[in-house]
C-alpha atoms as a PDB file:
ATOM      1  CA  MET A   1     -88.803  51.225 133.170  1.00  0.00           C
ATOM      2  CA  ILE A   2     -91.099  49.423 130.748  1.00  0.00           C
ATOM      3  CA  GLU A   3     -93.083  51.717 128.490  1.00  0.00           C
ATOM      4  CA  HIS A   4     -96.789  50.897 128.782  1.00  0.00           C
ATOM      5  CA  LYS A   5     -99.426  51.945 126.278  1.00  0.00           C
ATOM      6  CA  PRO A   6    -103.145  51.615 127.023  1.00  0.00           C
ATOM      7  CA  SER A   7    -104.774  48.803 125.087  1.00  0.00           C
ATOM      8  CA  TRP A   8    -108.392  49.766 125.688  1.00  0.00           C
ATOM      9  CA  SER A   9    -110.262  51.943 123.233  1.00  0.00           C
ATOM     10  CA  ARG A  10    -111.613  55.402 123.981  1.00  0.00           C
ATOM     11  CA  ALA A  11    -115.150  54.072 123.442  1.00  0.00           C
ATOM     12  CA  THR A  12    -114.551  51.321 125.998  1.00  0.00           C
ATOM     13  CA  ALA A  13    -113.148  53.802 128.489  1.00  0.00           C
ATOM     14  CA  LEU A  14    -116.135  56.112 128.089  1.00  0.00           C
ATOM     15  CA  ARG A  15    -118.595  53.230 128.469  1.00  0.00           C
ATOM     16  CA  ASP A  16    -116.845  51.949 131.578  1.00  0.00           C
ATOM     17  CA  ALA A  17    -116.689  55.460 133.044  1.00  0.00           C
ATOM     18  CA  SER A  18    -120.430  55.907 132.625  1.00  0.00           C
ATOM     19  CA  GLU A  19    -121.044  52.781 134.692  1.00  0.00           C
ATOM     20  CA  ARG A  20    -118.752  53.761 137.549  1.00  0.00           C
ATOM     21  CA  GLU A  21    -119.278  55.787 140.686  1.00  0.00           C
ATOM     22  CA  PHE A  22    -116.187  57.888 139.870  1.00  0.00           C
ATOM     23  CA  ALA A  23    -114.785  58.857 136.488  1.00  0.00           C
ATOM     24  CA  PHE A  24    -111.528  56.993 135.861  1.00  0.00           C
ATOM     25  CA  THR A  25    -109.722  57.927 132.668  1.00  0.00           C
ATOM     26  CA  PRO A  26    -106.750  56.312 130.920  1.00  0.00           C
ATOM     27  CA  ALA A  27    -104.719  59.327 132.086  1.00  0.00           C
ATOM     28  CA  ASP A  28    -105.707  58.609 135.713  1.00  0.00           C
ATOM     29  CA  PHE A  29    -104.605  55.000 135.314  1.00  0.00           C
ATOM     30  CA  GLU A  30    -101.296  56.044 133.762  1.00  0.00           C
ATOM     31  CA  CYS A  31    -100.663  58.374 136.694  1.00  0.00           C
ATOM     32  CA  VAL A  32    -101.419  55.611 139.206  1.00  0.00           C
ATOM     33  CA  ARG A  33     -99.173  53.257 137.295  1.00  0.00           C
ATOM     34  CA  LYS A  34     -96.249  55.695 137.338  1.00  0.00           C
ATOM     35  CA  LEU A  35     -96.676  56.482 141.038  1.00  0.00           C
ATOM     36  CA  ILE A  36     -96.771  52.842 142.206  1.00  0.00           C
ATOM     37  CA  HIS A  37     -93.843  51.921 139.947  1.00  0.00           C
ATOM     38  CA  LYS A  38     -91.707  54.770 141.230  1.00  0.00           C
ATOM     39  CA  HIS A  39     -92.565  54.150 144.876  1.00  0.00           C
ATOM     40  CA  ALA A  40     -92.797  50.355 145.054  1.00  0.00           C
ATOM     41  CA  GLY A  41     -91.397  49.060 141.768  1.00  0.00           C
ATOM     42  CA  ILE A  42     -94.704  47.418 140.892  1.00  0.00           C
ATOM     43  CA  SER A  43     -95.438  47.255 137.162  1.00  0.00           C
ATOM     44  CA  LEU A  44     -99.170  47.286 136.469  1.00  0.00           C
ATOM     45  CA  SER A  45    -100.311  45.864 133.142  1.00  0.00           C
ATOM     46  CA  ASP A  46    -103.187  47.328 131.155  1.00  0.00           C
ATOM     47  CA  ALA A  47    -105.328  44.440 132.382  1.00  0.00           C
ATOM     48  CA  LYS A  48    -105.142  45.823 135.945  1.00  0.00           C
ATOM     49  CA  GLN A  49    -107.285  48.879 135.197  1.00  0.00           C
ATOM     50  CA  ASP A  50    -110.446  47.488 136.803  1.00  0.00           C
ATOM     51  CA  MET A  51    -108.526  46.194 139.832  1.00  0.00           C
ATOM     52  CA  VAL A  52    -106.931  49.605 140.354  1.00  0.00           C
ATOM     53  CA  TYR A  53    -110.272  51.350 140.071  1.00  0.00           C
ATOM     54  CA  SER A  54    -112.070  49.064 142.533  1.00  0.00           C
ATOM     55  CA  ARG A  55    -109.343  49.289 145.154  1.00  0.00           C
ATOM     56  CA  LEU A  56    -108.763  53.018 144.928  1.00  0.00           C
ATOM     57  CA  ALA A  57    -112.463  53.869 144.723  1.00  0.00           C
ATOM     58  CA  ARG A  58    -112.592  52.752 148.369  1.00  0.00           C
ATOM     59  CA  ARG A  59    -109.939  55.339 149.180  1.00  0.00           C
ATOM     60  CA  LEU A  60    -111.969  58.067 147.478  1.00  0.00           C
ATOM     61  CA  ARG A  61    -114.968  57.129 149.619  1.00  0.00           C
ATOM     62  CA  GLU A  62    -112.844  57.072 152.794  1.00  0.00           C
ATOM     63  CA  THR A  63    -111.246  60.442 152.029  1.00  0.00           C
ATOM     64  CA  ARG A  64    -114.564  61.876 150.768  1.00  0.00           C
ATOM     65  CA  LEU A  65    -112.926  63.099 147.586  1.00  0.00           C
ATOM     66  CA  LYS A  66    -115.051  63.526 144.493  1.00  0.00           C
ATOM     67  CA  SER A  67    -112.648  62.521 141.736  1.00  0.00           C
ATOM     68  CA  PHE A  68    -109.492  60.583 140.976  1.00  0.00           C
ATOM     69  CA  GLY A  69    -107.897  63.872 140.002  1.00  0.00           C
ATOM     70  CA  ASP A  70    -108.406  65.151 143.555  1.00  0.00           C
ATOM     71  CA  TYR A  71    -107.083  61.887 144.993  1.00  0.00           C
ATOM     72  CA  LEU A  72    -103.968  61.888 142.827  1.00  0.00           C
ATOM     73  CA  ALA A  73    -103.349  65.519 143.764  1.00  0.00           C
ATOM     74  CA  LEU A  74    -103.472  64.469 147.440  1.00  0.00           C
ATOM     75  CA  LEU A  75    -100.787  61.868 146.781  1.00  0.00           C
ATOM     76  CA  GLU A  76     -98.621  64.242 144.809  1.00  0.00           C
ATOM     77  CA  ARG A  77     -98.730  66.697 147.724  1.00  0.00           C
ATOM     78  CA  GLY A  78     -96.946  63.989 149.705  1.00  0.00           C
ATOM     79  CA  ASP A  79     -99.625  63.034 152.240  1.00  0.00           C
ATOM     80  CA  LYS A  80     -97.717  60.298 154.129  1.00  0.00           C
ATOM     81  CA  THR A  81    -100.777  58.661 155.667  1.00  0.00           C
ATOM     82  CA  GLU A  82    -102.544  58.373 152.335  1.00  0.00           C
ATOM     83  CA  TRP A  83     -99.387  57.182 150.572  1.00  0.00           C
ATOM     84  CA  GLU A  84     -99.268  54.247 152.965  1.00  0.00           C
ATOM     85  CA  LYS A  85    -102.922  53.428 152.309  1.00  0.00           C
ATOM     86  CA  PHE A  86    -102.408  53.845 148.551  1.00  0.00           C
ATOM     87  CA  VAL A  87     -99.569  51.322 148.519  1.00  0.00           C
ATOM     88  CA  ASN A  88    -101.455  48.954 150.823  1.00  0.00           C
ATOM     89  CA  SER A  89    -104.462  49.090 148.488  1.00  0.00           C
ATOM     90  CA  LEU A  90    -102.471  48.092 145.419  1.00  0.00           C
ATOM     91  CA  THR A  91    -100.346  45.406 147.015  1.00  0.00           C
ATOM     92  CA  THR A  92    -101.484  41.865 146.252  1.00  0.00           C
ATOM     93  CA  ASN A  93    -101.247  39.589 149.294  1.00  0.00           C
ATOM     94  CA  LEU A  94    -102.263  36.148 148.073  1.00  0.00           C
ATOM     95  CA  THR A  95    -100.693  33.581 150.396  1.00  0.00           C
ATOM     96  CA  SER A  96    -101.322  30.380 152.339  1.00  0.00           C
ATOM     97  CA  PHE A  97     -99.595  28.082 154.801  1.00  0.00           C
ATOM     98  CA  PHE A  98     -96.983  25.843 153.173  1.00  0.00           C
ATOM     99  CA  ARG A  99     -97.697  27.322 149.763  1.00  0.00           C
ATOM    100  CA  GLU A 100     -95.471  25.681 147.122  1.00  0.00           C
ATOM    101  CA  PRO A 101     -94.871  22.800 149.543  1.00  0.00           C
ATOM    102  CA  HIS A 102     -91.877  21.345 147.685  1.00  0.00           C
ATOM    103  CA  HIS A 103     -89.724  24.134 149.128  1.00  0.00           C
ATOM    104  CA  PHE A 104     -90.054  23.158 152.782  1.00  0.00           C
ATOM    105  CA  PRO A 105     -88.296  19.753 152.670  1.00  0.00           C
ATOM    106  CA  ILE A 106     -85.461  21.522 150.810  1.00  0.00           C
ATOM    107  CA  LEU A 107     -85.376  24.141 153.573  1.00  0.00           C
ATOM    108  CA  ALA A 108     -85.299  21.409 156.232  1.00  0.00           C
ATOM    109  CA  GLU A 109     -82.368  19.619 154.558  1.00  0.00           C
ATOM    110  CA  HIS A 110     -80.494  22.897 154.233  1.00  0.00           C
ATOM    111  CA  LEU A 111     -81.028  23.638 157.925  1.00  0.00           C
ATOM    112  CA  LYS A 112     -79.636  20.221 158.853  1.00  0.00           C
ATOM    113  CA  LYS A 113     -76.460  21.020 156.928  1.00  0.00           C
ATOM    114  CA  LEU A 114     -76.140  24.250 158.885  1.00  0.00           C
ATOM    115  CA  GLN A 115     -76.406  22.653 162.330  1.00  0.00           C
ATOM    116  CA  GLY A 116     -73.642  23.989 164.516  1.00  0.00           C
ATOM    117  CA  ARG A 117     -73.818  27.452 162.971  1.00  0.00           C
ATOM    118  CA  SER A 118     -75.276  30.202 165.145  1.00  0.00           C
ATOM    119  CA  PRO A 119     -77.178  32.188 164.338  1.00  0.00           C
ATOM    120  CA  ILE A 120     -78.746  30.811 161.175  1.00  0.00           C
ATOM    121  CA  ARG A 121     -80.325  33.842 159.520  1.00  0.00           C
ATOM    122  CA  ILE A 122     -83.513  33.655 157.438  1.00  0.00           C
ATOM    123  CA  TRP A 123     -85.230  36.537 155.676  1.00  0.00           C
ATOM    124  CA  CYS A 124     -88.785  36.227 154.379  1.00  0.00           C
ATOM    125  CA  SER A 125     -88.984  39.341 152.216  1.00  0.00           C
ATOM    126  CA  ALA A 126     -92.733  39.326 151.492  1.00  0.00           C
ATOM    127  CA  SER A 127     -94.449  38.044 154.606  1.00  0.00           C
ATOM    128  CA  SER A 128     -97.960  39.238 153.723  1.00  0.00           C
ATOM    129  CA  THR A 129    -100.380  38.117 156.480  1.00  0.00           C
ATOM    130  CA  GLY A 130     -97.817  35.763 158.008  1.00  0.00           C
ATOM    131  CA  GLU A 131     -98.545  32.355 156.554  1.00  0.00           C
ATOM    132  CA  GLU A 132     -95.154  32.087 154.839  1.00  0.00           C
ATOM    133  CA  PRO A 133     -92.916  33.096 157.774  1.00  0.00           C
ATOM    134  CA  TYR A 134     -94.923  30.921 160.168  1.00  0.00           C
ATOM    135  CA  SER A 135     -94.543  27.992 157.740  1.00  0.00           C
ATOM    136  CA  ILE A 136     -90.795  28.650 157.754  1.00  0.00           C
ATOM    137  CA  ALA A 137     -90.769  28.797 161.554  1.00  0.00           C
ATOM    138  CA  MET A 138     -92.726  25.526 161.839  1.00  0.00           C
ATOM    139  CA  THR A 139     -90.198  23.869 159.523  1.00  0.00           C
ATOM    140  CA  VAL A 140     -87.360  25.188 161.683  1.00  0.00           C
ATOM    141  CA  VAL A 141     -88.910  23.833 164.885  1.00  0.00           C
ATOM    142  CA  GLU A 142     -89.637  20.452 163.296  1.00  0.00           C
ATOM    143  CA  THR A 143     -86.093  20.210 161.946  1.00  0.00           C
ATOM    144  CA  PHE A 144     -84.476  20.949 165.321  1.00  0.00           C
ATOM    145  CA  ASN A 145     -87.321  19.326 167.289  1.00  0.00           C
ATOM    146  CA  SER A 146     -87.296  22.293 169.630  1.00  0.00           C
ATOM    147  CA  PHE A 147     -88.597  25.815 169.994  1.00  0.00           C
ATOM    148  CA  ASN A 148     -85.178  26.831 171.287  1.00  0.00           C
ATOM    149  CA  VAL A 149     -83.377  27.061 167.974  1.00  0.00           C
ATOM    150  CA  PRO A 150     -80.245  28.935 166.784  1.00  0.00           C
ATOM    151  CA  VAL A 151     -82.291  30.661 164.088  1.00  0.00           C
ATOM    152  CA  THR A 152     -83.436  34.233 163.543  1.00  0.00           C
ATOM    153  CA  ILE A 153     -86.284  34.917 161.114  1.00  0.00           C
ATOM    154  CA  LEU A 154     -86.908  38.387 159.736  1.00  0.00           C
ATOM    155  CA  ALA A 155     -90.312  38.783 158.047  1.00  0.00           C
ATOM    156  CA  SER A 156     -90.828  41.993 156.112  1.00  0.00           C
ATOM    157  CA  ASP A 157     -93.436  43.475 153.823  1.00  0.00           C
ATOM    158  CA  LEU A 158     -94.273  46.762 152.179  1.00  0.00           C
ATOM    159  CA  ASP A 159     -97.890  46.634 153.388  1.00  0.00           C
ATOM    160  CA  THR A 160     -98.247  47.770 157.003  1.00  0.00           C
ATOM    161  CA  SER A 161    -101.796  46.457 157.386  1.00  0.00           C
ATOM    162  CA  VAL A 162    -100.883  42.860 156.530  1.00  0.00           C
ATOM    163  CA  LEU A 163     -97.800  43.073 158.762  1.00  0.00           C
ATOM    164  CA  ALA A 164    -100.010  44.005 161.703  1.00  0.00           C
ATOM    165  CA  SER A 165    -102.215  41.000 160.958  1.00  0.00           C
ATOM    166  CA  ALA A 166     -99.173  38.742 160.646  1.00  0.00           C
ATOM    167  CA  ALA A 167     -97.764  39.858 163.976  1.00  0.00           C
ATOM    168  CA  LYS A 168    -101.040  38.939 165.719  1.00  0.00           C
ATOM    169  CA  GLY A 169    -100.966  35.448 164.219  1.00  0.00           C
ATOM    170  CA  VAL A 170    -104.723  34.852 164.396  1.00  0.00           C
ATOM    171  CA  TYR A 171    -106.393  32.931 161.566  1.00  0.00           C
ATOM    172  CA  PRO A 172    -109.924  31.685 160.833  1.00  0.00           C
ATOM    173  CA  LEU A 173    -110.554  27.996 160.202  1.00  0.00           C
ATOM    174  CA  ASP A 174    -110.555  28.289 156.411  1.00  0.00           C
ATOM    175  CA  ARG A 175    -106.965  29.596 156.498  1.00  0.00           C
ATOM    176  CA  VAL A 176    -105.596  26.684 158.534  1.00  0.00           C
ATOM    177  CA  GLU A 177    -107.747  23.792 157.344  1.00  0.00           C
ATOM    178  CA  ARG A 178    -104.980  22.377 155.149  1.00  0.00           C
ATOM    179  CA  ILE A 179    -102.542  22.194 158.055  1.00  0.00           C
ATOM    180  CA  SER A 180    -102.238  18.721 159.567  1.00  0.00           C
ATOM    181  CA  ARG A 181    -103.842  18.016 162.944  1.00  0.00           C
ATOM    182  CA  GLU A 182    -100.399  17.390 164.425  1.00  0.00           C
ATOM    183  CA  ARG A 183     -99.155  20.812 163.352  1.00  0.00           C
ATOM    184  CA  LEU A 184    -102.339  22.545 164.476  1.00  0.00           C
ATOM    185  CA  SER A 185    -101.980  20.994 167.901  1.00  0.00           C
ATOM    186  CA  ARG A 186     -98.299  21.790 168.217  1.00  0.00           C
ATOM    187  CA  PHE A 187     -98.248  25.308 166.799  1.00  0.00           C
ATOM    188  CA  PHE A 188    -101.719  26.822 167.324  1.00  0.00           C
ATOM    189  CA  VAL A 189    -104.193  27.445 170.113  1.00  0.00           C
ATOM    190  CA  LYS A 190    -107.821  26.810 169.166  1.00  0.00           C
ATOM    191  CA  GLY A 191    -110.135  29.607 170.196  1.00  0.00           C
ATOM    192  CA  THR A 192    -113.123  29.136 172.471  1.00  0.00           C
ATOM    193  CA  GLY A 193    -116.050  31.343 173.399  1.00  0.00           C
ATOM    194  CA  ALA A 194    -115.752  34.682 171.627  1.00  0.00           C
ATOM    195  CA  GLN A 195    -112.671  33.321 169.820  1.00  0.00           C
ATOM    196  CA  GLU A 196    -114.378  30.171 168.566  1.00  0.00           C
ATOM    197  CA  GLY A 197    -113.439  29.375 164.979  1.00  0.00           C
ATOM    198  CA  LEU A 198    -110.110  31.178 165.297  1.00  0.00           C
ATOM    199  CA  PHE A 199    -106.622  29.687 165.640  1.00  0.00           C
ATOM    200  CA  THR A 200    -103.809  31.671 167.235  1.00  0.00           C
ATOM    201  CA  VAL A 201    -100.136  30.942 166.643  1.00  0.00           C
ATOM    202  CA  ARG A 202     -98.495  29.832 169.885  1.00  0.00           C
ATOM    203  CA  PRO A 203     -96.199  32.434 171.513  1.00  0.00           C
ATOM    204  CA  GLU A 204     -93.241  30.030 171.306  1.00  0.00           C
ATOM    205  CA  LEU A 205     -93.505  30.117 167.520  1.00  0.00           C
ATOM    206  CA  ARG A 206     -94.269  33.829 167.228  1.00  0.00           C
ATOM    207  CA  ARG A 207     -91.167  34.802 169.173  1.00  0.00           C
ATOM    208  CA  LEU A 208     -88.940  33.230 166.513  1.00  0.00           C
ATOM    209  CA  ILE A 209     -90.015  35.909 164.014  1.00  0.00           C
ATOM    210  CA  SER A 210     -89.374  39.637 163.879  1.00  0.00           C
ATOM    211  CA  PHE A 211     -91.842  41.548 161.714  1.00  0.00           C
ATOM    212  CA  GLN A 212     -90.928  44.880 160.142  1.00  0.00           C
ATOM    213  CA  ARG A 213     -91.947  47.086 157.246  1.00  0.00           C
ATOM    214  CA  LEU A 214     -89.448  47.110 154.417  1.00  0.00           C
ATOM    215  CA  ASN A 215     -89.691  48.451 150.876  1.00  0.00           C
ATOM    216  CA  LEU A 216     -87.373  46.558 148.525  1.00  0.00           C
ATOM    217  CA  LEU A 217     -86.881  49.771 146.535  1.00  0.00           C
ATOM    218  CA  GLU A 218     -85.655  51.812 149.489  1.00  0.00           C
ATOM    219  CA  PRO A 219     -81.905  52.480 149.576  1.00  0.00           C
ATOM    220  CA  ASN A 220     -81.332  51.136 153.077  1.00  0.00           C
ATOM    221  CA  TRP A 221     -82.421  47.730 154.352  1.00  0.00           C
ATOM    222  CA  THR A 222     -82.174  46.856 158.036  1.00  0.00           C
ATOM    223  CA  VAL A 223     -81.211  43.267 157.268  1.00  0.00           C
ATOM    224  CA  ARG A 224     -78.307  41.588 159.012  1.00  0.00           C
ATOM    225  CA  ALA A 225     -75.934  39.535 156.915  1.00  0.00           C
ATOM    226  CA  PRO A 226     -74.883  36.898 156.136  1.00  0.00           C
ATOM    227  CA  LEU A 227     -78.205  35.309 155.190  1.00  0.00           C
ATOM    228  CA  ASP A 228     -78.445  31.536 155.064  1.00  0.00           C
ATOM    229  CA  VAL A 229     -81.955  31.508 153.576  1.00  0.00           C
ATOM    230  CA  LEU A 230     -83.863  34.158 151.647  1.00  0.00           C
ATOM    231  CA  PHE A 231     -87.498  33.646 150.659  1.00  0.00           C
ATOM    232  CA  CYS A 232     -88.557  36.025 147.901  1.00  0.00           C
ATOM    233  CA  ARG A 233     -91.446  34.127 146.367  1.00  0.00           C
ATOM    234  CA  ASN A 234     -94.055  35.553 144.024  1.00  0.00           C
ATOM    235  CA  VAL A 235     -92.651  39.052 144.469  1.00  0.00           C
ATOM    236  CA  MET A 236     -90.503  39.563 141.396  1.00  0.00           C
ATOM    237  CA  ILE A 237     -93.478  38.947 139.087  1.00  0.00           C
ATOM    238  CA  TYR A 238     -94.713  42.434 140.007  1.00  0.00           C
ATOM    239  CA  PHE A 239     -91.450  44.102 138.951  1.00  0.00           C
ATOM    240  CA  ASP A 240     -90.021  44.726 135.499  1.00  0.00           C
ATOM    241  CA  LYS A 241     -86.705  43.068 134.592  1.00  0.00           C
ATOM    242  CA  PRO A 242     -84.449  46.056 135.384  1.00  0.00           C
ATOM    243  CA  THR A 243     -86.034  46.399 138.840  1.00  0.00           C
ATOM    244  CA  GLN A 244     -85.680  42.665 139.438  1.00  0.00           C
ATOM    245  CA  LEU A 245     -82.005  42.822 138.559  1.00  0.00           C
ATOM    246  CA  ARG A 246     -81.389  45.770 140.895  1.00  0.00           C
ATOM    247  CA  ILE A 247     -82.988  43.884 143.783  1.00  0.00           C
ATOM    248  CA  LEU A 248     -81.161  40.629 143.040  1.00  0.00           C
ATOM    249  CA  SER A 249     -77.901  42.587 142.853  1.00  0.00           C
ATOM    250  CA  ARG A 250     -78.564  43.797 146.380  1.00  0.00           C
ATOM    251  CA  PHE A 251     -79.558  40.335 147.602  1.00  0.00           C
ATOM    252  CA  ALA A 252     -76.298  38.698 146.510  1.00  0.00           C
ATOM    253  CA  PRO A 253     -73.893  40.520 148.882  1.00  0.00           C
ATOM    254  CA  LEU A 254     -76.181  39.691 151.818  1.00  0.00           C
ATOM    255  CA  MET A 255     -76.045  35.933 151.194  1.00  0.00           C
ATOM    256  CA  SER A 256     -73.640  33.521 152.827  1.00  0.00           C
ATOM    257  CA  ASP A 257     -71.566  31.436 150.428  1.00  0.00           C
ATOM    258  CA  THR A 258     -73.921  28.495 151.009  1.00  0.00           C
ATOM    259  CA  GLY A 259     -77.127  30.538 151.204  1.00  0.00           C
ATOM    260  CA  LEU A 260     -80.274  29.588 149.305  1.00  0.00           C
ATOM    261  CA  LEU A 261     -82.735  31.898 147.578  1.00  0.00           C
ATOM    262  CA  PHE A 262     -86.288  30.549 147.200  1.00  0.00           C
ATOM    263  CA  ALA A 263     -88.365  31.998 144.332  1.00  0.00           C
ATOM    264  CA  GLY A 264     -91.964  31.568 143.213  1.00  0.00           C
ATOM    265  CA  HIS A 265     -93.017  28.836 140.812  1.00  0.00           C
ATOM    266  CA  SER A 266     -93.522  31.278 137.916  1.00  0.00           C
ATOM    267  CA  GLU A 267     -90.318  33.234 138.483  1.00  0.00           C
ATOM    268  CA  SER A 268     -86.985  32.797 136.743  1.00  0.00           C
ATOM    269  CA  PHE A 269     -83.729  34.614 137.388  1.00  0.00           C
ATOM    270  CA  LEU A 270     -81.920  33.724 134.161  1.00  0.00           C
ATOM    271  CA  HIS A 271     -81.309  37.431 133.601  1.00  0.00           C
ATOM    272  CA  ALA A 272     -79.197  37.385 136.792  1.00  0.00           C
ATOM    273  CA  ALA A 273     -77.172  34.320 135.840  1.00  0.00           C
ATOM    274  CA  ASP A 274     -73.964  36.035 136.913  1.00  0.00           C
ATOM    275  CA  LEU A 275     -75.352  36.332 140.450  1.00  0.00           C
ATOM    276  CA  PHE A 276     -77.508  33.248 141.075  1.00  0.00           C
ATOM    277  CA  ARG A 277     -77.683  29.787 139.528  1.00  0.00           C
ATOM    278  CA  SER A 278     -80.588  27.399 139.727  1.00  0.00           C
ATOM    279  CA  GLN A 279     -80.550  24.275 141.879  1.00  0.00           C
ATOM    280  CA  GLY A 280     -83.906  23.276 140.410  1.00  0.00           C
ATOM    281  CA  LYS A 281     -87.415  23.635 141.842  1.00  0.00           C
ATOM    282  CA  THR A 282     -87.072  27.450 141.844  1.00  0.00           C
ATOM    283  CA  VAL A 283     -84.279  27.352 144.408  1.00  0.00           C
ATOM    284  CA  TYR A 284     -81.129  29.346 143.680  1.00  0.00           C
ATOM    285  CA  GLU A 285     -77.609  29.484 145.067  1.00  0.00           C
ATOM    286  CA  LEU A 286     -74.930  32.115 144.640  1.00  0.00           C
ATOM    287  CA  VAL A 287     -72.601  31.925 141.708  1.00  0.00           C
ATOM    288  CA  PRO A 288     -69.177  31.385 143.360  1.00  0.00           C
ATOM    289  CA  ARG A 289     -67.465  34.676 144.019  1.00  0.00           C
ATOM    290  CA  PRO A 290     -63.989  35.355 142.635  1.00  0.00           C
ATOM    291  CA  ARG A 291     -61.264  34.670 145.175  1.00  0.00           C
END
């Protein structure tokens, strides 16, 4: 675990506290930081203090607690419902359709090489509100030119609220406006009446994906191997290096010999060079296993 030391001054903390609805001390922040790291592996930098306050202040209002001390005591008593909401509050879910678009032609070419294999297994390990797994599914359908494909897609996330949204597959116009008209027509149903302004993923596409909650830090993953494709993009940036290495060490045995691991544009796995080697463009393949 990385040792964090607060960078803000006591005077700054006192000034900020006086302007807030709830007192939030450096000790409160340190406690939050330790809890989310232990439970979800997320490493919060000192710069995240205001973000943590604003998101958890909503939980204090919802639970009608008067202080962060009371709220943290609730968590430490093991309240399962509040633990889920706590994790959901601190999970960042920035995503969009065909984000980092250079990855999808690479995925399509890889799928073509796998034609004849059944099933082709894909795991999207941080599905958020669904844009990434649906982008994967659209690429699959376009590659095979059919909705009847020999592909299974598992989409998982730690955050139960975004998973529920993803499973519904309903998006406002501003979330789909960058998708081409051809794709919108093929893969979405445009809402009318009370649903005007909304676009719903067609059932034929939704059925290609199984959504489930999964914490990458939990000891048991319900993921079937071998995996031909693993998307883990913009996830590792929230973990410290030791946690990253533990997760990558668990990814490797699940991969097929020809499997590809897709990472985020700001992520590098050089510290796991004995497990994965770069193909370029933040795409990794397994280091050949000893025979």
